[in-house]
Phi, psi and omega in degrees: 000001167276343161288315173302314176307325188276329175285310187289343175278327181277344177089336180297145155312131178312325173312328181289321184285321181281333174293319182302313171315308177295321167300322170302321174296317210284195188304331181254005165244264178286328180111009169295107186278114194226113173217032172276078178292336172293316181298318171309315184287322179314295193306304183303333179278328188284339174285331178285339171295317184301297191297321175301333180287318195287306186288322175299333196279313186273358176275136185262147194283317179297338179269327179279341184287329171277348170270349190313300190305306180311316184288327188291305166315308185293338188268348193233286182287321179296326177298323170307304188287321176287324167294325165290333170295306189293316179300334173286315184299310187299320171309292182281314179289312197260353178063042171257148180283163202296318176310303167310310187287328167291332183283314169313305166301327170298295189301336185256359169275013174265119177284151187256140189282314179313303166325289188310308181292330175302300183294310176310320174302343175244348175242103169306119178247158168294152188299323175311315180287314178311319177295310180295305171321299188288328168305298194298322173299313174297324183269339202261009168300337192283307176282329175289334173293321177297329190271316179304314170302307182314301195279335170279353184289147177309129165105159159306142168291111181253162187038096186283335184295330176285331168292323188283324177296318181290319171313306193289323180295311177303318166303318180292302171327299183296320187284345171285321181292315170316314177292328184291306179312305178300314171306297178312328182274327185282313174309319182298302198286331166287006189229346183235118193265116171283149187296324181226131174312331177290343182280338176298318174290347172282321182297321182291306168301323173295324180298315175318306183284333166304309188301321186285317178288339174287315168293325163309292175313312180291012181055043182241185181267102183301313188310322186290318197282314174296313181313298197293328173297313178286335173303307164321291186298330173292346178231039177244015183052050189276157191309156169053033190302291181315315166302328174295308188292318179301322163314297191299323179302300185301336180271325169308314181295303180318303198305322174295315187299315185303316203286320174296310170311317182292312168311314177299307185313313196294326191287136172241108183304330184288349171280344182282349186305312187281359188239359176290314173299303170316311187290326173297307186304311163300333190273326177300317182295309184306310191273343193251329181242307175301327183284318168279340166290320176299317179295318191298314171295306181304321183274354185292333182277000188236016172050059183268122183309164197281318170313332186270315171308314184292316184292330184288324190303292182303325191284016190266086188282145165257154176198241194280320184305310172301331174285322180297320175299318171305350190261340181296298188310310181312300174312295195294011176067037172304118167326144173040031180302328179293322182294319174296310182300315187298324184296302186306319186287312172301316179305297181313315188292303188298299196292327183295316176300326182277316196283304188293330177273335173273006174297300181308312176312316183288333186281327179281317171314324178255009167056044177243021168282137188220147173287138191280139173277154186269146188231156168286136174271101181244129176240124181249131177247126200270135172251092192293310179297338180264003181052051183213181171224146165257114184255133177249118186247106189267142177246108181275152182313137177080355173294150190268358163297342183290130188091349179279130171289164187287315182299334179272012172287320190049063175280152180297145174308131188108348184218137177209163185276129180246332177213147171237138172251112175227141173057039180078359174255135178249166180193148180288131191266154167267152184307332179275003177298130182263127168276150190237183189267148180081358175300167171216120188247144168263114166262132185249116185222144173292159182310313176301321193263010203279334167301318179294318167300321184297303185307311184295321185299325169290317179302327186284325183299330179258327182246005178077166185305348174254017171313132177102317176283327187252012173077027172252163170087196174255005177101164180274162177255156178263145185239137171264132168294172157309126174302125181309165170284153177287147183245161172261327186230169189202149184190158186292145178280158170296319176310318169305316184278343181277320185290326199066033174261167198260016176293161176270166169284157193280181190293138186271135176282185190291320177296004188067358185267147190254170175092357185266133186264135188292156174304157173216160190277168189290135181097002184281135160274120173321124175227155172235153187192175170249141188210164163207148169071018165098355171310143178266139187246166184259150188191222175217170184255184181302335182273005189080353173290140190287151185228152165294173176294142190198127156308136184309147175081356187287134167289132187263151194291141175281000000 
């Protein structure tokens, strides 16, 4: 717990603290001897699956969607550029042979998901940059693992174009498996009510793990599969989502701590002396040449401003992933593989220590810092037998839902605020009840309007009560007006005749006179129609365009 507090308050990626704990426990510290490289690799892979799943679950699709093309190019072409430049530097400047140089270049070309996610939690950046960094760190593990395994295999790598084809095939298989399992898992989670809310987080993590296993068994990239599956699950608005998110975060922390401590145990500090200078040289080339060149070339087609390119170049954080990947040549018995591990270990420690704490400063200097947008915490519990959902909505500090009356939420028909919890006390709100910071709302929504209700709540939280009318938020939702009295007579309205429309007249009143319109909220579209016995009719608006059935007085969507 103390390590978590230190890393979060200092702005350092947590790996430094946990690696330090492992080193302190190891041979040159307390004296615990641990040399099982195979076990370290297995545990490291398992931890990476959990870390990638947690990262995917916490990634917002709206943020990374515009960044996907740039992130995809950075994760493939950018990795190739980085491998080439770094391997050349390792061979000519550090005196490492070509096979080892290629392995080192591939190992350190992967940005670490855990380090990136950890730092970005404390460095609010524009959504487009956050999306690129998060997507890149989730995507680039897959091609890098394939490269490291290929370079570590016995014998030279022949026919490089066949290697590129194999990488493309494995990525395609992994993506297909991850997307399929993600969509199927999300569908099942939303349509099958589990007997206990605590089972939902376990089920989500199990689906993500199945995606990894499915991708690996299909001879594809399991790491890409697990990240894509988790990304879909994280944006599917699953029941009990805050609890699931918290569970995944806690599991991610445990995976990071266990993996980093184990890697710290594996290293022997007194053996690092001869490899410090080569590590610093290779790391310097990677940081100031290879990474900037790969970012510049990869983002050139997207017209990325130079300030964003500079930040993307500096934010390519390395972490546990390169150290775990450095165990692959050790398991494969590559000559001097221990030296590769030591060089990678020193490189990661030194340059993460330099880059992590300075990233917030650089963001401010480049004027790229941004206040993180506050979002409502919405948890959904399915009411299967009632064919509905119970939404628990927390109003955080800074939310624009503060000061909004319940009636001004304009929730869709079929949903309503049934209870408000304020200062530990609960009460049934009136339409005029004003919402405050810290309130928790219980909203009941029928199954067909559940998504529309959540969308409207988030829109009000971001844009206030006028969200939609002023071009903010997700648009307005329809609110039904009181049903009109049943009428006896009906006739064509003058409005319908003047517009030349073929629609029917509106609901008739008690006196049988048709064509009278009900009072509407500001922004409502005036409509006419025909109805009997208080039913809503189809017809035309004042412009003569056909309109769908709508109860008189209903507020129209913008």
